[in-house]
XYZ file of N, CA and C in Angstrom:
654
model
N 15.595 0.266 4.709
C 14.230 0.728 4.904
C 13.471 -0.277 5.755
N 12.805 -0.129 6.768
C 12.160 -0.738 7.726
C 10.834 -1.525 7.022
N 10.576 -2.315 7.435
C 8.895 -3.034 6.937
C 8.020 -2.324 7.667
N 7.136 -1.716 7.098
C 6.204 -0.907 7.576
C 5.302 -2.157 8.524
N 4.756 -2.087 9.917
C 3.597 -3.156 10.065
C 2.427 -4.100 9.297
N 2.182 -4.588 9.407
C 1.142 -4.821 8.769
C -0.128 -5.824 9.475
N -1.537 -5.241 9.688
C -1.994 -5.683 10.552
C -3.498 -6.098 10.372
N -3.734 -7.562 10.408
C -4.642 -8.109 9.841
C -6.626 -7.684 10.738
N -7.155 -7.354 9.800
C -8.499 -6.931 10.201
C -9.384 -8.628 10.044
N -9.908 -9.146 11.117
C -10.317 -10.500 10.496
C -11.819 -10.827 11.592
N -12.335 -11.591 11.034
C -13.461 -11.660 11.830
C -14.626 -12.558 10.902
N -15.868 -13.302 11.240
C -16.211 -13.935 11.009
C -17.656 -12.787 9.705
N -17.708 -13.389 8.605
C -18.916 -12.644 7.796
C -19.903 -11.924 8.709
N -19.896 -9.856 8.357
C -21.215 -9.826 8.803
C -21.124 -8.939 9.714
N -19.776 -9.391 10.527
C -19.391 -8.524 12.072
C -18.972 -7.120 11.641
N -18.540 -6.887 10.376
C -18.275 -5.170 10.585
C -16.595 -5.280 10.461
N -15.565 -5.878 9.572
C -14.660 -6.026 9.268
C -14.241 -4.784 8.702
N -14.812 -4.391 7.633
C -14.983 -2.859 6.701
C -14.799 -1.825 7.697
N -16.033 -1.594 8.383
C -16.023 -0.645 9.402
C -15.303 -0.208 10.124
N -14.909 -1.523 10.866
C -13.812 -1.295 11.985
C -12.757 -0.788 10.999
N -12.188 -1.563 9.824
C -10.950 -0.502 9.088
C -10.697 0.906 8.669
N -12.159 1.199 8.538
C -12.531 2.609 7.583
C -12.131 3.239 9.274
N -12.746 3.034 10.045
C -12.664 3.932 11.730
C -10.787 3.998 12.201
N -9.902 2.892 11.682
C -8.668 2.704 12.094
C -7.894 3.427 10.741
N -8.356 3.472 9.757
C -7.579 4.260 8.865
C -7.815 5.615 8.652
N -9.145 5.974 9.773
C -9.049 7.583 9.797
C -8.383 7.796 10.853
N -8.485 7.418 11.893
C -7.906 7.562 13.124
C -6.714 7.991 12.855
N -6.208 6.643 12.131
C -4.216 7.059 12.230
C -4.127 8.200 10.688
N -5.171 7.774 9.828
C -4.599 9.289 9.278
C -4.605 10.534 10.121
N -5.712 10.923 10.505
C -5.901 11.828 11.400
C -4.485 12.275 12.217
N -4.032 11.079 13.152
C -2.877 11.528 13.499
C -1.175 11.472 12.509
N -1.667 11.959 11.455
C -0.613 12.022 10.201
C 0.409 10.382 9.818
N -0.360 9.862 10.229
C 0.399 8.804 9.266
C -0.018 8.239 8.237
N 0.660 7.477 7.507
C 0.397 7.058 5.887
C -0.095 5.738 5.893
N -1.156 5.538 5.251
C -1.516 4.227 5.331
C -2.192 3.550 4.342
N -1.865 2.013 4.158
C -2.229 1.495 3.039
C -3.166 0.453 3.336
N -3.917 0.245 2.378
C -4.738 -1.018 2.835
C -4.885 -2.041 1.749
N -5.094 -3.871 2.044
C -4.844 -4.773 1.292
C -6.172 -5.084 1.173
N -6.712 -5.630 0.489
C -7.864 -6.621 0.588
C -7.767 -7.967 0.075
N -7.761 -9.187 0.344
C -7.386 -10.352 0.398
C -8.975 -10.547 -0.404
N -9.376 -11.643 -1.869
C -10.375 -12.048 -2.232
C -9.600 -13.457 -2.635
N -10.425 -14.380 -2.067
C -9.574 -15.684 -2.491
C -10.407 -16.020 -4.010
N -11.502 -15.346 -4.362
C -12.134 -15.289 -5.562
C -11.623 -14.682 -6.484
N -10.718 -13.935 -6.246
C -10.226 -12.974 -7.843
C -10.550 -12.106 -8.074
N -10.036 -11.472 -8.928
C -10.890 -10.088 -9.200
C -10.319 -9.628 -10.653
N -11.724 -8.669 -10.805
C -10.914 -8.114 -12.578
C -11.010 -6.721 -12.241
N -10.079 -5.900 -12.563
C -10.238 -3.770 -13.023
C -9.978 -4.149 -14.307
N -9.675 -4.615 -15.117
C -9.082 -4.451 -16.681
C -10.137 -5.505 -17.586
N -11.577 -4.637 -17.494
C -12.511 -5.341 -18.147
C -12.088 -5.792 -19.805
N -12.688 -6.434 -19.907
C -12.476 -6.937 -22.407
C -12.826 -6.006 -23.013
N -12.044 -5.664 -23.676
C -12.693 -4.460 -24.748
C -11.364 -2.922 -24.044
N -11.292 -2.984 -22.829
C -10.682 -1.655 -22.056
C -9.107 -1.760 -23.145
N -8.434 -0.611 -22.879
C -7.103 -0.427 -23.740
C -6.370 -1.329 -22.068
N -6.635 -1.748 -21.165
C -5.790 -1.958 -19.942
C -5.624 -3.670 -20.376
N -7.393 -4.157 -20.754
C -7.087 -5.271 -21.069
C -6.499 -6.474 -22.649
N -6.707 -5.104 -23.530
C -5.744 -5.453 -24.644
C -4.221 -4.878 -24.690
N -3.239 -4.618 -23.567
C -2.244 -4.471 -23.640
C -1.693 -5.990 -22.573
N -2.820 -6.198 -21.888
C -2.424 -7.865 -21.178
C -2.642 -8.862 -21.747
N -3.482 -8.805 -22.525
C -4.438 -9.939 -24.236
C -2.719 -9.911 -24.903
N -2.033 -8.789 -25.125
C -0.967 -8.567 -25.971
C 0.398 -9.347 -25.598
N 0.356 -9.409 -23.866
C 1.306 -10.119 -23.597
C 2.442 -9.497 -22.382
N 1.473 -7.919 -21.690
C 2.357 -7.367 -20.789
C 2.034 -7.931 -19.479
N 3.297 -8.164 -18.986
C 3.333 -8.855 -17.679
C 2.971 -7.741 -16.235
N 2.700 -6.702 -16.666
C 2.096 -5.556 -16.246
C 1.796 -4.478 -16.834
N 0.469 -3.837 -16.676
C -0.119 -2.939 -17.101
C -0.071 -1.583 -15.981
N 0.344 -0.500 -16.031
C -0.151 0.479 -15.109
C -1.178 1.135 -15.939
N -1.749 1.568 -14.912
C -3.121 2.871 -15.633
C -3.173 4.430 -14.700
N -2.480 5.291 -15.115
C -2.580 6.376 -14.995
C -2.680 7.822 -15.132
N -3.397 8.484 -14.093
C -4.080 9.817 -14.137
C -3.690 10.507 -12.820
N -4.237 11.825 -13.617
C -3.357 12.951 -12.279
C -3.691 12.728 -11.178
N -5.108 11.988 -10.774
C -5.521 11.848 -9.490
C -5.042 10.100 -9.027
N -4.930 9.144 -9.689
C -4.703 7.442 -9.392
C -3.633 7.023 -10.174
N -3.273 5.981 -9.848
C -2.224 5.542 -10.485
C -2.544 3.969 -9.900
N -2.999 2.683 -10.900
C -2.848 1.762 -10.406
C -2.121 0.563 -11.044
N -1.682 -0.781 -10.913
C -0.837 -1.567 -10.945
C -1.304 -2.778 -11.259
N -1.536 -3.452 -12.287
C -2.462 -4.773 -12.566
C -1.058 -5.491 -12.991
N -0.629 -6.591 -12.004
C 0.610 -7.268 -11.915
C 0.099 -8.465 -12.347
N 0.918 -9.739 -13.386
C 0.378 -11.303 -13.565
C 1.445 -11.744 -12.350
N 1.068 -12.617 -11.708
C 1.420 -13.757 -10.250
C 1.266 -14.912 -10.777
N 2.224 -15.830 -10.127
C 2.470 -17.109 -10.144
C 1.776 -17.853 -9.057
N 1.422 -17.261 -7.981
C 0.853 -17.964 -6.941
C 0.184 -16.548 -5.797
N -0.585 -16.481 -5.039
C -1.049 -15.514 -4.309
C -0.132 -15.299 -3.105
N -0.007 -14.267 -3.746
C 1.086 -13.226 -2.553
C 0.479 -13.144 -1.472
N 1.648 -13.676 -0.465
C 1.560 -13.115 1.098
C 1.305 -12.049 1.089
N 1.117 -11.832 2.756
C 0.941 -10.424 2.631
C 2.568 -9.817 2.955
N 3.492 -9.990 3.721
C 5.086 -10.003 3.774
C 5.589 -9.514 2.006
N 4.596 -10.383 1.542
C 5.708 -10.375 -0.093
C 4.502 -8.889 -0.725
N 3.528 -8.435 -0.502
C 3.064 -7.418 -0.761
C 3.726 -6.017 -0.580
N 3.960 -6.423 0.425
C 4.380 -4.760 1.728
C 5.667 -4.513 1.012
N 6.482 -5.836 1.095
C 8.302 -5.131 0.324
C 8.014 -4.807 -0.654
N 6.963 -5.191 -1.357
C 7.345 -5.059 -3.304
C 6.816 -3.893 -3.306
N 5.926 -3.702 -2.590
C 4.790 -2.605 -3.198
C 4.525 -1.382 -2.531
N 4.951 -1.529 -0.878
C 4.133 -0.737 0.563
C 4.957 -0.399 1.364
N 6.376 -0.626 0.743
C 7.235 -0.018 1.615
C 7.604 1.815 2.639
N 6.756 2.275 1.478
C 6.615 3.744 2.412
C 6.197 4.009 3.378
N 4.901 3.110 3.295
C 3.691 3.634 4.866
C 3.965 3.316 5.841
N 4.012 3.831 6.787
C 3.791 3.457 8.167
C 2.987 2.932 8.657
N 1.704 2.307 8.126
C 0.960 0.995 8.503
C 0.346 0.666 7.118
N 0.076 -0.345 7.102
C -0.436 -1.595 6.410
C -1.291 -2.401 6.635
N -2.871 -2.130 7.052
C -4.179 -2.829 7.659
C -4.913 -3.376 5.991
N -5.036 -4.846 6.735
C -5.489 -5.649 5.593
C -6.629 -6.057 5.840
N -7.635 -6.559 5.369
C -9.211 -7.107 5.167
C -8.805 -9.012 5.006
N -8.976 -9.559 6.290
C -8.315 -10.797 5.041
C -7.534 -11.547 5.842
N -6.721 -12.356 4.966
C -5.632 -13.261 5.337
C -5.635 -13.934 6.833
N -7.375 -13.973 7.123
C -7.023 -15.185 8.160
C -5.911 -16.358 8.885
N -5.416 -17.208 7.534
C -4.507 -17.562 8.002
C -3.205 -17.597 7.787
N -2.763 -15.921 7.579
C -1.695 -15.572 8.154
C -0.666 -15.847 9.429
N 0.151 -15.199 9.252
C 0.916 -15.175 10.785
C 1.056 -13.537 11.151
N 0.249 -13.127 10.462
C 0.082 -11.287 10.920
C -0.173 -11.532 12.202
N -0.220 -9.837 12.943
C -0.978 -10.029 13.897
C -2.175 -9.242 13.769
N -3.506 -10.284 14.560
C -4.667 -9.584 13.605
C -5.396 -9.143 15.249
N -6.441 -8.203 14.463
C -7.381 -7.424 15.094
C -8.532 -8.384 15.170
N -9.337 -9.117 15.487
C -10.911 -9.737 15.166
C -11.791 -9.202 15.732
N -12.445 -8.871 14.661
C -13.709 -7.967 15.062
C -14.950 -8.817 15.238
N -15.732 -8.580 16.705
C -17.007 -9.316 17.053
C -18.181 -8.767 17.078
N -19.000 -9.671 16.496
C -20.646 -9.197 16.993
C -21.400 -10.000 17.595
N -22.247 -9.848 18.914
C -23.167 -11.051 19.243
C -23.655 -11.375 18.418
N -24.980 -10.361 17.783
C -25.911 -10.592 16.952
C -25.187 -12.041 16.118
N -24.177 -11.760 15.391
C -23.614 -12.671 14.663
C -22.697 -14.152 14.607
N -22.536 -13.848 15.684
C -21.496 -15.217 16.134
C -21.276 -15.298 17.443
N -21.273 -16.286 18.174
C -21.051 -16.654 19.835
C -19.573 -16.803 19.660
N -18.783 -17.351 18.836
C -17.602 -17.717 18.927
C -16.301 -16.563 18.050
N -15.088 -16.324 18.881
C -14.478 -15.942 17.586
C -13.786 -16.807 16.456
N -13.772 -16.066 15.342
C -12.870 -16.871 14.160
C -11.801 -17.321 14.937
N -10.438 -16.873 15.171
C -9.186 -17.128 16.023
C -9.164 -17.478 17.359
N -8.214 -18.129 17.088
C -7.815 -18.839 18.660
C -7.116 -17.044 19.606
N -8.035 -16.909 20.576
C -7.588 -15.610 21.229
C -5.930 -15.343 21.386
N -5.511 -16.868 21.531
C -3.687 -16.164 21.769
C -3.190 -15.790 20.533
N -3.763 -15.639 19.669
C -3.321 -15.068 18.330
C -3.147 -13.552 18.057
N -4.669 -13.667 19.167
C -5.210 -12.105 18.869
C -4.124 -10.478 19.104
N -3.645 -9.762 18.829
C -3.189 -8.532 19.274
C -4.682 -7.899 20.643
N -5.839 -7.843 19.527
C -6.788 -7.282 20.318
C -8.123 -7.684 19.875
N -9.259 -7.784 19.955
C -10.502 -7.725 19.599
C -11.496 -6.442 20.061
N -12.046 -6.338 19.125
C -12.925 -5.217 19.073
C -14.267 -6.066 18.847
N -15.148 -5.864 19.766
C -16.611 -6.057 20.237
C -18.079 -5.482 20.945
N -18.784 -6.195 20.853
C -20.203 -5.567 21.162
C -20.157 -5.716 22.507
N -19.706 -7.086 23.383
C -19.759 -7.507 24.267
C -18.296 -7.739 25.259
N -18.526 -8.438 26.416
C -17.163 -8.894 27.520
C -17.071 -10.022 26.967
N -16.197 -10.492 26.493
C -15.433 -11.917 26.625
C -14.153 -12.368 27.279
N -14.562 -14.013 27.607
C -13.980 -14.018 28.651
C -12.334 -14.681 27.869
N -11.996 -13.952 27.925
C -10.227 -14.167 27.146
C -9.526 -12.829 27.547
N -8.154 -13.352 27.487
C -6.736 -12.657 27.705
C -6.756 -11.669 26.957
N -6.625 -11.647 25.488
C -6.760 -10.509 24.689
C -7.356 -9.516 25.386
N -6.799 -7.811 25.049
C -7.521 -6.915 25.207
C -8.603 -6.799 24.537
N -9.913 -5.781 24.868
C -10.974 -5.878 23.731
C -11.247 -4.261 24.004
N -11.622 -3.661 23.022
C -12.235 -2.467 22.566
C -13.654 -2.408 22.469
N -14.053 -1.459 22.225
C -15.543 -1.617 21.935
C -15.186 -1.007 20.647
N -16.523 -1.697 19.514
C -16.624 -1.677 18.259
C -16.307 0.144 17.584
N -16.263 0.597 18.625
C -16.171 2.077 18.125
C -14.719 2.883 18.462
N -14.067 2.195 19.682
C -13.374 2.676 19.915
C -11.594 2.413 19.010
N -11.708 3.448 17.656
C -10.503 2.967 17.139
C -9.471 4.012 17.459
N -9.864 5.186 18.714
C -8.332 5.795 18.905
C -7.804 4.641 19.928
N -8.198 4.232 20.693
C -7.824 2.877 21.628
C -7.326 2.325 20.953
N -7.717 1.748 20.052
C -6.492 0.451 18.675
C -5.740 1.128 18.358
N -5.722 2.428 18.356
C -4.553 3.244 17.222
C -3.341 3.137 18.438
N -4.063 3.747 19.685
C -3.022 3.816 20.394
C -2.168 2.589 21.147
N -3.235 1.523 21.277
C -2.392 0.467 21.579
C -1.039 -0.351 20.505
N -1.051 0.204 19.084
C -0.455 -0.142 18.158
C 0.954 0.666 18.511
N 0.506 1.842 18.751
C 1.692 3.248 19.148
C 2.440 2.548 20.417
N 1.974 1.777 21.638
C 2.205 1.784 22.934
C 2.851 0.154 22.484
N 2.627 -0.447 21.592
C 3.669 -1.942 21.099
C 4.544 -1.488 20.012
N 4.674 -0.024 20.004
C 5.782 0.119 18.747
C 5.548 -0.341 17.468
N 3.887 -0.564 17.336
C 4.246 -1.234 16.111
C 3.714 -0.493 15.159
N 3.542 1.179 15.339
C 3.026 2.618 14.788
C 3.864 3.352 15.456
N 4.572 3.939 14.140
C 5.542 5.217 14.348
C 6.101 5.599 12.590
N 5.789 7.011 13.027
C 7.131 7.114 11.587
C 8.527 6.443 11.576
N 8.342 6.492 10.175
C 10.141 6.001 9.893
C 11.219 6.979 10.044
N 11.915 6.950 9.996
C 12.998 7.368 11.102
C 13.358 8.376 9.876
N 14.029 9.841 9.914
C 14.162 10.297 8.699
C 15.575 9.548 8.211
N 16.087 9.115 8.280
C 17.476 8.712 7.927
C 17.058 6.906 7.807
N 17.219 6.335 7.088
C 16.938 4.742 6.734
C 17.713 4.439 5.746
N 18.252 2.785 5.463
C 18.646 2.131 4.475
C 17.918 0.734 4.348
N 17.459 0.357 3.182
C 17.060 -0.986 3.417
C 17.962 -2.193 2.453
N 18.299 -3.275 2.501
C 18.660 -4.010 1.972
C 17.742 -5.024 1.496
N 17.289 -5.472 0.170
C 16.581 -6.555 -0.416
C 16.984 -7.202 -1.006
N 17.616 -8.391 -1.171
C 17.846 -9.668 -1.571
C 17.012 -10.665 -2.363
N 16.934 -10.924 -3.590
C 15.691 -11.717 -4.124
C 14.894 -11.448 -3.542
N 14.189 -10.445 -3.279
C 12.998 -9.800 -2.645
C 13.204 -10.359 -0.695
N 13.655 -10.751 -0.645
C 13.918 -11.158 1.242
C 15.006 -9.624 1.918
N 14.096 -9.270 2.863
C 14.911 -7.790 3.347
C 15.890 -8.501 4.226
N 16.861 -7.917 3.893
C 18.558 -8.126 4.993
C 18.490 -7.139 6.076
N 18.146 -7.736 7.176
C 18.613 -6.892 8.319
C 20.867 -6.459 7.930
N 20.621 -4.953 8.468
C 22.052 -4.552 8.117
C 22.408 -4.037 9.601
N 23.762 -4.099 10.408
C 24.072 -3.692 11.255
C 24.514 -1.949 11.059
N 24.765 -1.361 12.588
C 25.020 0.347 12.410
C 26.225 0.337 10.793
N 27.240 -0.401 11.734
C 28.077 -0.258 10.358
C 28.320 -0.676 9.100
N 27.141 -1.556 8.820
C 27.075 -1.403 7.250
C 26.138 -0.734 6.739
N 25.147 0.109 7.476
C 24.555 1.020 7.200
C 24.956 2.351 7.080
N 26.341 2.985 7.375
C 26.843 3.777 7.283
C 27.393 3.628 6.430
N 28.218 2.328 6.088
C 29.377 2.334 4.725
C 28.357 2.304 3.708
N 27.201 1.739 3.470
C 26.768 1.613 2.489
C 25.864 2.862 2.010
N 25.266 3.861 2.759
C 24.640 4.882 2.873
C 25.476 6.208 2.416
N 26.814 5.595 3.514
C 27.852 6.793 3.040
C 28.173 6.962 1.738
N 28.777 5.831 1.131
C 29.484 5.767 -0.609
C 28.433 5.638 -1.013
N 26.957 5.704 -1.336
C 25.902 5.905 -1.938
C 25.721 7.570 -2.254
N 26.110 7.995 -0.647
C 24.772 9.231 -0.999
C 26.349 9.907 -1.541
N 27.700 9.809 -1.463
C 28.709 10.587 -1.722
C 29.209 10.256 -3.384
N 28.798 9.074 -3.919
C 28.767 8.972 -5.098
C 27.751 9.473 -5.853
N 26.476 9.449 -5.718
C 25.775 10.471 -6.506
C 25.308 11.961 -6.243
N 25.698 12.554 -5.411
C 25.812 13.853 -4.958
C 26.814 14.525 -6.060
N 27.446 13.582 -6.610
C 29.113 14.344 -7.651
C 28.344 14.060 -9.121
N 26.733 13.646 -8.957
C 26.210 13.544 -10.274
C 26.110 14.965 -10.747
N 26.102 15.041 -12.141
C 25.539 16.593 -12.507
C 23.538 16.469 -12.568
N 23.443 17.565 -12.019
C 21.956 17.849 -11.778
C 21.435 17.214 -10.515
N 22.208 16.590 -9.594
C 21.350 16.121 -8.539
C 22.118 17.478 -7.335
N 20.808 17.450 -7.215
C 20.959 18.279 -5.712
C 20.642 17.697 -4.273
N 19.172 18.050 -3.892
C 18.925 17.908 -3.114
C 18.116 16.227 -3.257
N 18.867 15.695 -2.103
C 18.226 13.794 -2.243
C 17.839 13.766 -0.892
N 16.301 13.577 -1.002
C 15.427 12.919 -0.184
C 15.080 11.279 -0.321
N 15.011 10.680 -1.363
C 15.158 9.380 -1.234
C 15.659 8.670 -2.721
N 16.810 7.302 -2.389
C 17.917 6.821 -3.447
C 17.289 5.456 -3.654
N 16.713 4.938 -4.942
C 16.615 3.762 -5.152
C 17.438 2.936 -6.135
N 18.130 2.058 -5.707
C 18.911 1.594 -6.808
C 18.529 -0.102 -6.596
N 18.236 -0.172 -7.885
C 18.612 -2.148 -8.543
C 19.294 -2.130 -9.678
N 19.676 -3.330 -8.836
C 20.637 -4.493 -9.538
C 20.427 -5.860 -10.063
N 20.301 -5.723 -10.931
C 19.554 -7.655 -11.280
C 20.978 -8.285 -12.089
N 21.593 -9.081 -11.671
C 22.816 -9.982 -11.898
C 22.477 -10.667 -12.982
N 23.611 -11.046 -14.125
C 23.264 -11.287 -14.875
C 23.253 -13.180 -14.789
């Protein structure tokens, strides 16, 4: 299974970080793709207030809580240290075809920075970082720049670097202690093949659109 992109929204307090995402995650829904979004708070955060049944089953000692309903389904995980965004996308985001985050400045994503005069003369990032910037104004840097409105332009420059497309209908992914294994044609066939030909001879499986299997060694 491929790593979906993942592509950092960043910019200095104030400039319209939100905005510009809400405009890039309709866009590419619009043109049918699936998309997820991160938000990076280096402050923390609580959904599983004291007193809730979410937060006396974590008081109790579960190393995860889900909470769900016909319309949401969400995931309150305990961490040892704050997840990349790399270690987000495999564990969690592997379906979508993009992955736009709020955040993670200093990442090694490649990010979008969004500008405003009103607000800042300078950008957050060093421009050779940049994929693109989206702004009020001309600046004088290499990066391409958009204007603050224009997010079929971002959508499409993402499409025109390959780094927006569906996944291919046919995929295998390999994960290793959570690290994805690039696999060549032919171990993607041997391993795809005796997969999908061993449980096809299950009773009750028919039709397989997608096979997840783990293994945790003892």
């Amino acid at each position: 299974m491929r790593i979906p992109p993942c592509i950092a929204i960043v910019g200095k307090s104030g400039v319209g970080k939100t905005t510009l995402l809400e405009k890039l995650l309709s866009e590419a829904k619009g043109r049918g793709y699936r998309v997820a979004t991160v938000k990076h708070d280096v402050h923390g955060f609580d959904v599983d207030r004291p007193g809730k049944d979410s937060w006396r089953h974590a008081q109790a000692g579960a190393e995860a809580v889900v909470l769900s309903s016909p319309e949401k389904l969400a995931l309150i995980r305990k961490v040892d240290h704050d997840w990349a965004p790399t270690e987000i996308v495999q564990n969690l985001l592997r379906e979508y075809d993009l992955v736009l985050t709020e955040g993670f400045k200093q990442s090694k994503l490649l990010k979008i920075e969004v500008h405003r005069r009103e607000v800042a003369q300078d950008l957050l990032c060093d421009p050779k970082e940049l994929l693109a910037v989206a702004t009020d104004e001309h600046l004088g840097i290499e990066a391409p720049q958009y204007s603050l409105e224009d997010a079929p332009g971002l959508i499409n420059l993402l499409e025109e670097k390959k780094l927006l497309g569906r996944a291919p209908a046919e995929e295998i992914g390999l994960y290793i202690n959570g690290e994805f294994v690039s696999l060549n044609p032919w171990a993607r066939e041997v391993i795809s093949g005796a997969l999908l030909g061993m449980v096809r001879t299950l009773k009750g499986v028919n039709h397989i659109e997608t096979l997840d299997l783990t293994l945790r060694t003892k």
